[in-house]
């Protein structure tokens, strides 16, 4: 998976002494797998839980534990001080797990080991994932330390509630590596090229009720819309994701609004879009809905069942109209899901709905469109530009679309 915000980044992973240190090895492995260079620093206590060799094996890089060990540059033969070199090189300092003791040191600027020295010396943003017993977490001293760090701009992820090392249940478990990785993306992207931008993205297939148990819907998994929302978040945007039901997990670092029907999606998008910088509609919105959904489950009869359908609101067209009145999103982008005459139909939608950009999506291809992780789209702009993109991951398609939206903002 190629995620642009992680490409060529260097993350310094600080591991402190808690049982959750084993999860830090999973985190180091995940980061390495997506192309991040991970420098690991263990406190002395952390080495009691997980051996440095584990981290060396998963990152294929040296692991650091000692403040007083000087390094020799193999090229120049010069000595360098690891905490200064590591502190300068990092794009992000991530401490996971962060014990109550380390939180206290960070809050008070105490530098008595390699990790806390790096924390004082680095200009990189700091992300911490606390893990401790619930009484330690709830203690006013810890809460004050966390508040101090948050005020200073440090991002804190977790802890979550669940089973703790002592056998008790409570708040204090380190967040799962997947969630920490998501937060790392958020923090790394904070000063990205979509910083200060407010964007709205729609995802998933709407459901139009037939009766309390049945509905009309389509094959959308939400993957394309979620990829767009996450890519915008990773580039620093404030994102509202309006999503019909999907099986995807709720993303961190953005606002998610759950809806079911086209009418609910329209209301949510209208509320979120009035002062948005862009709206991108990847949702597969039902074009028709049953006029009068039954209040009770429809019983099986001998005869066939006839449903009377009416058109749903065309959300995209309405938002583009509002934009012309100065009340809608500044840029309006749609998708065209087609099984024939791809470009002709997409161009017609672009013009009829008065969009800035449309992604023409041949949904009859096995490797593109609904449900799969890849997509192949042709981007048609209102100025007549046609850009046929090759097969890509949905994450990469999302970045291509945001690149075009950035250009549209620039050209006004
Ligand atoms: O979710 P995935 O499984 O990842 O699949 C991705 C996708 C195939 C759903 C996505 O790439 C895609 O093509 N989305 C648009 C699907 C669609 O509804 O296309 P359409 O050609 O019927 O509609 C054109 C545009 O108008 C779309 O941007 C749609 O969101 C919008 N629309 C449609 C109907 C309606 N009532 N209101 C709308 O705003």
XYZ file of C-alpha atoms and ligand atoms in Angstrom:
451
model
C 0.000 0.000 0.000
C 1.427 3.363 -0.945
C 0.445 6.158 1.423
C 1.926 9.447 0.341
C 2.241 11.045 3.791
C 4.424 8.152 5.003
C 6.702 8.014 1.975
C 10.363 8.754 2.777
C 9.487 9.732 6.341
C 11.695 9.025 9.348
C 9.914 8.180 12.575
C 11.694 7.922 15.884
C 9.861 5.336 17.950
C 10.507 5.670 21.685
C 9.562 2.618 23.730
C 9.282 2.839 27.510
C 8.923 0.149 30.157
C 5.449 -1.367 30.113
C 3.879 -4.653 29.111
C 2.523 -2.970 25.973
C 6.140 -2.688 24.721
C 5.518 -5.891 22.750
C 2.860 -4.043 20.734
C 5.498 -1.423 19.885
C 7.322 -4.140 17.932
C 4.158 -4.640 15.839
C 3.978 -0.886 15.332
C 7.650 -0.730 14.257
C 7.001 -3.563 11.813
C 3.859 -1.939 10.329
C 5.636 1.404 9.891
C 8.602 -0.308 8.225
C 6.299 -2.245 5.889
C 4.739 0.977 4.557
C 8.135 2.445 3.756
C 8.925 4.501 6.867
C 12.510 4.526 8.216
C 12.027 3.683 11.908
C 14.718 4.528 14.460
C 13.915 2.816 17.743
C 15.040 4.096 21.128
C 14.370 1.900 24.165
C 14.549 3.025 27.752
C 16.387 0.725 30.142
C 13.030 -0.439 31.560
C 11.702 -1.204 28.068
C 14.610 -3.599 27.451
C 13.277 -5.703 30.366
C 10.074 -6.308 28.377
C 11.345 -6.613 24.785
C 14.894 -7.144 23.585
C 16.465 -4.519 21.285
C 17.151 -7.338 18.821
C 13.406 -7.699 18.150
C 13.224 -4.093 16.955
C 16.489 -4.422 15.031
C 15.058 -7.449 13.220
C 11.744 -5.800 12.270
C 13.219 -2.422 11.268
C 16.525 -3.641 9.824
C 18.125 -0.619 11.483
C 20.251 -0.023 14.586
C 18.376 0.304 17.873
C 19.443 2.831 20.489
C 19.424 2.528 24.276
C 22.462 4.373 25.614
C 22.741 8.148 26.037
C 26.504 8.043 26.386
C 27.389 5.896 23.394
C 28.982 7.948 20.618
C 28.548 6.834 17.018
C 31.269 6.818 14.375
C 30.210 7.987 10.914
C 31.476 5.199 8.620
C 32.216 7.684 5.815
C 34.007 10.533 7.575
C 35.129 8.650 10.677
C 33.740 11.542 12.757
C 32.003 11.005 16.084
C 28.357 12.004 16.437
C 26.141 12.278 19.507
C 23.165 9.948 18.902
C 20.487 11.979 20.676
C 21.284 15.115 18.693
C 21.571 13.295 15.365
C 18.379 11.286 15.958
C 16.479 14.307 17.234
C 17.371 16.339 14.126
C 16.596 13.564 11.636
C 13.114 12.677 12.918
C 9.929 13.787 11.141
C 7.935 12.483 14.100
C 8.763 11.390 17.639
C 6.310 8.659 18.602
C 6.458 7.296 22.141
C 4.521 4.040 22.511
C 3.953 2.863 25.127
C 4.476 5.978 27.253
C 4.497 5.137 30.962
C 3.268 7.486 33.694
C 6.907 8.050 34.610
C 7.910 9.128 31.087
C 4.806 11.333 30.763
C 5.870 13.109 33.956
C 9.407 13.603 32.675
C 8.153 14.953 29.339
C 5.780 17.373 31.055
C 8.578 18.722 33.251
C 11.395 18.700 30.716
C 13.438 16.127 32.610
C 16.132 14.572 30.422
C 17.742 11.635 32.191
C 17.951 9.020 29.441
C 18.436 8.893 25.674
C 14.706 9.138 24.887
C 13.920 12.096 27.149
C 17.018 13.905 25.857
C 15.766 13.414 22.306
C 12.332 14.686 23.325
C 13.933 17.917 24.532
C 16.164 18.303 21.504
C 13.859 17.448 18.607
C 11.914 19.978 16.527
C 9.677 17.092 15.348
C 6.045 16.842 16.490
C 5.441 14.479 19.401
C 2.784 11.739 19.464
C 2.380 9.673 22.609
C 0.394 6.518 23.352
C 0.120 6.173 27.135
C -0.272 2.765 28.794
C -0.542 2.141 32.527
C -2.844 0.826 35.235
C -6.118 2.725 35.412
C -5.403 4.205 38.873
C -2.108 5.595 37.619
C -3.844 7.030 34.540
C -6.637 8.586 36.622
C -4.197 10.091 39.162
C -4.373 13.912 39.161
C -0.601 14.101 38.644
C -0.837 12.079 35.404
C -3.902 13.979 34.213
C -2.151 17.314 34.867
C 0.928 16.092 32.990
C -1.194 15.018 30.026
C -2.997 18.381 30.027
C 0.371 20.205 30.078
C 1.628 18.160 27.138
C -1.602 18.624 25.166
C -1.469 22.392 25.693
C 2.081 22.296 24.369
C 0.822 20.763 21.117
C 1.612 17.125 21.865
C -0.892 14.647 20.395
C -2.100 11.925 22.742
C -3.728 8.736 21.416
C -5.554 6.562 23.953
C -5.363 4.912 26.368
C -8.413 2.742 25.833
C -10.526 0.712 28.232
C -10.096 -3.035 28.545
C -8.118 -5.812 30.162
C -4.985 -4.511 31.940
C -1.715 -6.258 32.848
C -2.847 -6.591 36.477
C -5.870 -8.597 35.375
C -8.212 -5.702 36.176
C -10.512 -4.018 33.641
C -10.263 -0.281 33.165
C -8.866 2.630 31.157
C -5.132 2.292 30.604
C -4.553 -0.063 27.666
C -2.336 1.281 24.936
C -4.269 1.963 21.716
C -3.905 -0.720 19.071
C -1.002 -0.316 16.607
C -3.448 0.324 13.723
C -4.959 3.312 15.538
C -1.538 4.681 16.511
C -0.430 4.358 12.887
C -3.498 6.340 11.807
C -2.669 9.089 14.314
C 0.937 9.111 13.071
C -0.451 9.819 9.590
C -2.584 12.646 10.983
C 0.323 14.275 12.824
C 2.788 13.849 9.939
C 0.310 15.461 7.571
C -0.595 18.437 9.731
C 1.383 20.983 7.701
C 0.456 19.409 4.352
C -0.747 21.215 1.232
C -4.401 20.984 2.317
C -3.718 22.696 5.648
C -6.469 25.217 6.509
C -8.788 23.644 3.924
C -12.235 22.372 4.906
C -13.401 19.540 2.694
C -16.445 17.280 2.569
C -16.335 13.760 1.131
C -19.202 11.316 0.643
C -18.818 7.537 0.662
C -20.743 4.274 0.495
C -24.034 3.224 -1.036
C -27.205 4.794 0.332
C -30.062 2.562 1.486
C -33.659 3.313 0.582
C -36.120 1.527 2.843
C -38.735 -0.801 1.356
C -39.953 -1.885 4.792
C -38.282 -2.105 8.242
C -36.035 -5.003 7.126
C -35.451 -4.499 3.387
C -33.864 -1.761 1.354
C -32.652 -0.833 -2.142
C -28.920 -0.228 -2.337
C -25.843 -0.922 -4.489
C -22.406 -2.520 -4.377
C -20.414 0.422 -2.977
C -18.049 -0.628 -0.155
C -17.104 2.945 0.749
C -13.411 2.274 0.007
C -13.038 5.030 -2.594
C -14.728 7.666 -0.414
C -12.788 6.671 2.695
C -9.527 6.776 0.725
C -10.385 10.327 -0.370
C -11.221 11.392 3.179
C -8.049 9.850 4.621
C -5.826 11.306 1.898
C -7.236 14.798 2.579
C -6.765 14.337 6.332
C -3.186 13.140 5.746
C -2.508 16.364 3.825
C -3.714 18.550 6.679
C -7.349 19.232 5.715
C -10.264 19.386 8.144
C -12.448 16.650 6.741
C -16.114 15.815 7.135
C -16.880 12.341 5.831
C -20.570 11.753 5.161
C -20.964 8.033 4.805
C -23.701 5.548 4.099
C -23.303 2.217 5.968
C -20.038 0.364 5.239
C -18.010 -2.302 7.015
C -14.999 0.038 7.247
C -13.821 1.212 10.653
C -14.479 4.767 11.766
C -11.426 6.815 10.740
C -9.530 8.850 13.335
C -8.647 12.505 12.884
C -11.736 13.555 10.968
C -15.444 14.089 11.504
C -17.638 11.209 10.364
C -21.383 11.617 9.844
C -23.260 8.337 9.431
C -26.363 8.381 7.231
C -28.541 5.786 5.521
C -30.719 7.258 2.803
C -30.094 9.715 -0.033
C -32.305 12.272 1.757
C -30.227 11.984 4.952
C -27.011 12.214 2.924
C -28.325 15.362 1.218
C -29.121 17.005 4.579
C -25.743 16.103 6.074
C -23.839 17.354 3.028
C -25.860 20.558 2.899
C -25.074 21.229 6.574
C -21.344 20.526 6.129
C -20.738 22.136 2.734
C -21.894 25.745 2.954
C -18.432 27.114 3.750
C -16.384 24.135 2.562
C -13.464 24.560 0.190
C -14.405 21.394 -1.708
C -16.995 18.639 -1.942
C -16.038 15.285 -3.472
C -18.948 12.885 -3.990
C -17.682 9.310 -4.234
C -20.890 7.916 -2.722
C -23.107 5.764 -4.861
C -26.382 7.550 -4.157
C -29.549 5.638 -5.001
C -31.335 7.398 -7.824
C -34.720 6.034 -6.750
C -36.469 5.301 -3.466
C -39.760 3.561 -2.619
C -42.418 6.281 -2.382
C -44.076 4.850 0.697
C -41.907 2.443 2.735
C -44.129 -0.069 4.579
C -44.273 0.368 8.378
C -44.352 -3.392 8.924
C -42.430 -6.176 7.203
C -44.133 -6.928 3.879
C -45.568 -10.459 3.909
C -44.774 -12.874 1.117
C -47.766 -13.186 -1.206
C -48.620 -15.421 -4.148
C -48.230 -12.584 -6.608
C -45.141 -10.575 -7.468
C -44.476 -7.356 -5.587
C -44.628 -3.985 -7.306
C -42.771 -1.071 -5.748
C -43.521 2.489 -6.711
C -40.329 4.497 -6.822
C -39.602 8.207 -6.980
C -36.376 10.082 -7.736
C -34.042 10.983 -4.893
C -32.516 14.468 -4.650
C -29.486 14.983 -6.900
C -27.120 16.133 -4.168
C -24.199 17.004 -6.405
C -26.275 19.127 -8.782
C -27.873 20.960 -5.845
C -24.487 21.727 -4.237
C -23.116 23.011 -7.553
C -26.196 25.264 -7.918
C -25.725 26.576 -4.376
C -22.073 27.252 -5.138
C -23.165 29.501 -8.010
C -25.291 31.433 -5.516
C -22.233 31.789 -3.245
C -23.582 29.336 -0.649
C -22.003 26.031 -1.613
C -18.569 24.417 -1.621
C -15.940 26.287 -3.670
C -15.003 23.228 -5.744
C -17.451 20.455 -6.639
C -16.153 17.065 -7.770
C -18.221 14.051 -8.781
C -17.703 10.485 -9.895
C -19.478 8.871 -12.829
C -20.010 5.146 -12.391
C -20.592 3.805 -15.890
C -20.836 0.432 -17.609
C -20.937 1.816 -21.178
C -19.973 4.960 -23.128
C -17.781 5.978 -20.202
C -16.446 9.317 -21.400
C -19.623 10.470 -23.180
C -21.755 9.802 -20.096
C -19.187 11.286 -17.719
C -18.836 14.461 -19.793
C -22.611 14.785 -19.873
C -22.742 14.560 -16.036
C -19.871 17.038 -15.694
C -21.706 19.603 -17.808
C -25.276 18.916 -16.695
C -24.411 19.045 -13.001
C -22.004 22.018 -13.519
C -19.047 20.318 -11.832
C -15.390 21.358 -11.786
C -14.118 17.819 -12.157
C -15.508 14.335 -12.628
C -13.814 10.945 -12.215
C -15.146 8.659 -14.939
C -15.203 5.184 -13.454
C -15.728 2.088 -15.627
C -17.387 -0.081 -12.996
C -17.669 -3.092 -15.327
C -13.906 -3.796 -15.002
C -12.970 -6.477 -12.451
C -10.078 -4.452 -11.007
C -11.855 -1.076 -10.785
C -14.965 0.498 -9.303
C -17.038 -1.225 -6.644
C -15.517 -3.057 -3.662
C -11.974 -3.709 -4.957
C -8.884 -1.926 -3.567
C -7.824 -0.534 -6.944
C -9.420 1.859 -9.388
C -8.899 3.180 -12.895
C -10.444 6.576 -13.598
C -10.308 9.241 -16.265
C -10.446 12.763 -14.854
C -12.457 15.228 -16.931
C -12.268 18.907 -16.016
C -14.681 21.705 -16.797
C -11.903 23.363 -18.853
C -11.881 20.373 -21.217
C -8.777 18.630 -19.847
C -8.937 14.826 -20.020
C -6.497 12.805 -17.949
C -6.667 8.991 -18.163
C -4.993 7.568 -15.066
C -3.602 4.023 -15.058
C -4.732 1.328 -12.598
C -3.836 2.519 -9.091
C -4.707 1.843 -5.471
C -7.721 3.849 -4.314
C -5.323 5.768 -2.009
C -3.290 6.843 -5.046
C -6.407 7.819 -7.029
C -7.483 9.923 -4.037
C -4.168 11.784 -3.986
C -4.405 12.424 -7.747
C -7.866 13.944 -7.244
C -6.668 16.185 -4.404
C -3.710 17.282 -6.583
C -6.243 18.442 -9.217
C -8.390 20.159 -6.576
C -5.296 22.023 -5.297
C -4.646 23.259 -8.846
C -8.261 24.409 -9.131
C -7.922 26.404 -5.888
C -4.715 27.969 -7.202
C -6.227 29.006 -10.534
C -9.296 30.349 -8.722
O -17.306 2.451 -2.631
P -16.400 1.589 -3.502
O -16.728 0.129 -3.389
O -14.949 1.897 -3.282
O -16.717 1.949 -5.005
C -16.374 3.213 -5.528
C -17.457 3.766 -6.462
C -17.584 2.878 -7.702
C -18.811 3.825 -5.733
C -17.007 5.211 -6.833
O -15.748 5.175 -7.450
C -18.000 5.884 -7.764
O -17.931 5.757 -8.975
N -18.945 6.659 -7.180
C -20.070 7.295 -7.863
C -21.217 6.329 -7.968
C -22.456 6.959 -8.602
O -23.436 7.080 -7.953
O -22.270 7.375 -9.811
P -23.444 8.097 -10.725
O -22.834 8.175 -12.080
O -24.732 7.376 -10.557
O -23.595 9.542 -10.098
C -22.840 10.662 -10.559
C -22.457 11.546 -9.386
O -23.634 12.142 -8.820
C -21.769 10.819 -8.256
O -20.712 11.634 -7.775
C -22.856 10.647 -7.210
O -22.295 10.660 -5.901
C -23.744 11.870 -7.450
N -25.163 11.659 -7.152
C -25.856 10.666 -7.752
C -27.210 10.529 -7.502
C -27.841 11.413 -6.594
N -29.109 11.290 -6.304
N -27.113 12.387 -6.030
C -25.800 12.547 -6.286
O -25.162 13.448 -5.768
